[in-house]
mmCIF file of C-alpha atoms in Angstrom:
data_model
loop_
_atom_site.group_PDB
_atom_site.id
_atom_site.type_symbol
_atom_site.label_atom_id
_atom_site.label_comp_id
_atom_site.label_asym_id
_atom_site.label_seq_id
_atom_site.Cartn_x
_atom_site.Cartn_y
_atom_site.Cartn_z
ATOM 1 C CA MET A 60 -11.678 36.999 45.183
ATOM 2 C CA THR A 61 -12.632 40.649 45.082
ATOM 3 C CA GLU A 62 -13.852 42.453 48.181
ATOM 4 C CA GLU A 63 -17.214 42.923 46.473
ATOM 5 C CA PHE A 64 -17.571 39.207 45.819
ATOM 6 C CA SER A 65 -16.308 38.273 49.280
ATOM 7 C CA HIS A 66 -19.082 40.399 50.821
ATOM 8 C CA LEU A 67 -21.658 38.780 48.526
ATOM 9 C CA GLN A 68 -20.420 35.290 49.441
ATOM 10 C CA LYS A 69 -20.696 36.065 53.174
ATOM 11 C CA ARG A 70 -24.274 37.277 52.791
ATOM 12 C CA TYR A 71 -25.168 34.151 50.830
ATOM 13 C CA VAL A 72 -23.649 31.800 53.422
ATOM 14 C CA ASN A 73 -25.415 33.682 56.238
ATOM 15 C CA TYR A 74 -28.747 33.359 54.428
ATOM 16 C CA CYS A 75 -28.166 29.618 54.013
ATOM 17 C CA ARG A 76 -27.526 29.349 57.768
ATOM 18 C CA LEU A 77 -30.849 31.055 58.499
ATOM 19 C CA LEU A 78 -32.593 28.152 56.772
ATOM 20 C CA ALA A 79 -31.457 25.651 59.439
ATOM 21 C CA PRO A 80 -32.238 22.855 59.962
ATOM 22 C CA TYR A 81 -32.553 22.763 56.179
ATOM 23 C CA ARG A 82 -29.489 22.853 53.977
ATOM 24 C CA PRO A 83 -29.012 23.504 50.281
ATOM 25 C CA ARG A 84 -29.999 20.384 48.420
ATOM 26 C CA TYR A 85 -26.997 20.300 46.088
ATOM 27 C CA PRO A 86 -23.345 20.516 47.216
ATOM 28 C CA ASN A 87 -22.574 23.268 44.710
ATOM 29 C CA GLN A 88 -25.158 25.463 46.482
ATOM 30 C CA ASN A 89 -23.115 25.663 49.693
ATOM 31 C CA LYS A 90 -21.337 28.663 48.217
ATOM 32 C CA ILE A 91 -21.807 30.896 45.208
ATOM 33 C CA GLN A 92 -20.166 29.358 42.181
ATOM 34 C CA THR A 93 -17.983 31.665 40.101
ATOM 35 C CA ARG A 94 -17.224 29.259 37.276
ATOM 36 C CA ARG A 95 -19.523 27.436 34.949
ATOM 37 C CA GLN A 96 -20.361 23.936 36.124
ATOM 38 C CA ASP A 97 -22.094 22.872 32.888
ATOM 39 C CA ASP A 98 -24.565 20.842 34.949
ATOM 40 C CA GLY A 99 -27.576 23.159 34.848
ATOM 41 C CA SER A 100 -26.631 25.033 38.001
ATOM 42 C CA PRO A 101 -26.029 28.782 38.099
ATOM 43 C CA HIS A 102 -22.781 30.614 38.569
ATOM 44 C CA VAL A 103 -22.171 34.313 39.084
ATOM 45 C CA GLU A 104 -20.037 36.675 37.067
ATOM 46 C CA ILE A 105 -19.429 40.294 38.045
ATOM 47 C CA VAL A 106 -19.017 42.367 34.896
ATOM 48 C CA ASP A 107 -18.709 46.152 35.000
ATOM 49 C CA GLY A 108 -20.223 46.244 38.495
ATOM 50 C CA ARG A 109 -23.272 44.241 37.442
ATOM 51 C CA TYR A 110 -24.119 40.735 38.592
ATOM 52 C CA HIS A 111 -24.652 38.089 35.939
ATOM 53 C CA TYR A 112 -26.598 34.983 36.981
ATOM 54 C CA VAL A 113 -25.625 32.409 34.363
ATOM 55 C CA VAL A 114 -26.897 28.858 33.859
ATOM 56 C CA THR A 115 -24.913 26.504 31.645
ATOM 57 C CA GLU A 116 -25.284 22.858 30.781
ATOM 58 C CA ARG A 117 -23.195 20.628 28.526
ATOM 59 C CA GLY A 118 -21.280 23.548 27.103
ATOM 60 C CA SER A 119 -24.304 25.719 26.306
ATOM 61 C CA GLU A 120 -25.537 28.822 28.055
ATOM 62 C CA TYR A 121 -29.240 28.451 28.839
ATOM 63 C CA GLU A 122 -29.940 31.541 30.872
ATOM 64 C CA ARG A 123 -28.320 34.860 31.706
ATOM 65 C CA ARG A 124 -29.980 37.399 33.961
ATOM 66 C CA ILE A 125 -28.319 40.642 34.919
ATOM 67 C CA ALA A 126 -28.869 42.293 38.295
ATOM 68 C CA GLU A 127 -27.871 45.826 39.135
ATOM 69 C CA ASP A 128 -27.548 45.084 42.855
ATOM 70 C CA GLU A 129 -26.657 42.317 45.299
ATOM 71 C CA ASP A 130 -30.164 41.973 46.678
ATOM 72 C CA GLU A 131 -31.654 41.068 43.308
ATOM 73 C CA LEU A 132 -28.957 38.473 42.675
ATOM 74 C CA LEU A 133 -29.317 37.039 46.176
ATOM 75 C CA TYR A 134 -33.077 36.776 45.697
ATOM 76 C CA TRP A 135 -32.506 34.658 42.575
ATOM 77 C CA LEU A 136 -29.872 32.472 44.241
ATOM 78 C CA MET A 137 -31.817 31.948 47.457
ATOM 79 C CA SER A 138 -35.005 31.244 45.502
ATOM 80 C CA ASP A 139 -33.111 28.416 43.787
ATOM 81 C CA VAL A 140 -31.880 27.007 47.099
ATOM 82 C CA ILE A 141 -35.301 27.282 48.720
ATOM 83 C CA THR A 142 -37.133 25.755 45.765
ATOM 84 C CA GLY A 143 -34.918 22.672 46.058
ATOM 85 C CA ILE A 144 -35.569 22.417 49.792
ATOM 86 C CA ALA A 145 -39.326 22.991 49.433
ATOM 87 C CA LEU A 146 -39.644 20.390 46.681
ATOM 88 C CA GLU A 147 -37.788 17.817 48.759
ATOM 89 C CA ILE A 148 -40.030 18.524 51.764
ATOM 90 C CA GLU A 149 -43.134 18.165 49.589
ATOM 91 C CA VAL A 150 -41.963 14.836 48.141
ATOM 92 C CA ASN A 151 -41.249 13.487 51.631
ATOM 93 C CA ASN A 152 -44.633 14.666 52.939
ATOM 94 C CA ARG A 153 -46.821 14.234 49.887
ATOM 95 C CA ILE A 154 -50.566 14.296 50.470
ATOM 96 C CA ILE A 155 -52.371 12.053 48.017
ATOM 97 C CA GLY A 156 -55.045 13.929 46.105
ATOM 98 C CA GLN A 157 -53.571 17.349 46.860
ATOM 99 C CA ASP A 158 -51.847 19.456 44.220
ATOM 100 C CA SER A 159 -48.177 19.193 45.201
ATOM 101 C CA ARG A 160 -47.693 22.910 44.589
ATOM 102 C CA ARG A 161 -49.751 23.712 47.697
ATOM 103 C CA GLN A 162 -47.007 22.484 50.029
ATOM 104 C CA TRP A 163 -44.196 23.521 47.705
ATOM 105 C CA PHE A 164 -45.361 27.126 47.292
ATOM 106 C CA SER A 165 -46.289 27.497 50.958
ATOM 107 C CA LYS A 166 -42.934 26.176 52.201
ATOM 108 C CA SER A 167 -41.018 28.342 49.719
ATOM 109 C CA ILE A 168 -42.745 31.482 50.962
ATOM 110 C CA GLU A 169 -42.253 30.450 54.603
ATOM 111 C CA LEU A 170 -38.520 29.882 54.113
ATOM 112 C CA LEU A 171 -38.017 33.075 52.112
ATOM 113 C CA ASP A 172 -39.756 34.966 54.909
ATOM 114 C CA ARG A 173 -36.942 33.880 57.241
ATOM 115 C CA LEU A 174 -34.582 35.833 55.001
ATOM 116 C CA SER A 175 -36.713 38.790 53.931
ATOM 117 C CA SER A 176 -40.390 39.606 54.187
ATOM 118 C CA VAL A 177 -40.001 41.571 50.943
ATOM 119 C CA TRP A 178 -38.674 38.470 49.174
ATOM 120 C CA ALA A 179 -41.489 36.347 50.599
ATOM 121 C CA GLY A 180 -44.062 38.832 49.321
ATOM 122 C CA ARG A 181 -42.406 38.918 45.926
ATOM 123 C CA LYS A 182 -42.445 35.119 45.661
ATOM 124 C CA GLU A 183 -46.071 35.018 46.764
ATOM 125 C CA SER A 184 -46.943 37.434 43.938
ATOM 126 C CA GLU A 185 -45.029 35.290 41.445
ATOM 127 C CA TYR A 186 -46.937 32.195 42.564
ATOM 128 C CA GLU A 187 -50.268 34.048 42.373
ATOM 129 C CA LYS A 188 -49.532 34.837 38.718
ATOM 130 C CA VAL A 189 -48.786 31.168 38.052
ATOM 131 C CA LEU A 190 -51.996 30.109 39.789
ATOM 132 C CA THR A 191 -54.048 32.585 37.768
ATOM 133 C CA ARG A 192 -53.015 30.732 34.610
ATOM 134 C CA HIS A 193 -52.697 27.269 36.158
ATOM 135 C CA PRO A 194 -54.930 26.939 39.267
ATOM 136 C CA PHE A 195 -54.426 24.245 41.870
ATOM 137 C CA ARG A 196 -55.892 20.917 40.763
ATOM 138 C CA ASP A 197 -56.555 18.693 43.739
ATOM 139 C CA ASP A 198 -57.744 15.080 43.420
ATOM 140 C CA HIS A 199 -55.968 14.541 40.092
#
């Protein structure tokens, strides 16, 4: 493991700890994966000093995003972890008649704010764009 990746892994694990009492939903999220899992989960490749966030499933590559810095990559990875946690919380606390995204989006932003207020603001903006096209639909 390179020094660069070791530092990245430590930051990731520390961010996961800040989410306590919540934990990553999937075992392969307890650390950054560096090899393809072929199960729809991401792994990270460092190529020429750039961070590749790669999703593979059943032998096919479905997504590849390239980040120039650690913070961008960590935002993507922690967003994945937090989305899983927020969705599980919503399912376990579902309010009949309420658009499930209300709890999901709110909890995602709350948890991201524990890690970075900048990340929380970014996620809030992303959700606002979604809601512009697809507003909440309660009582459906």
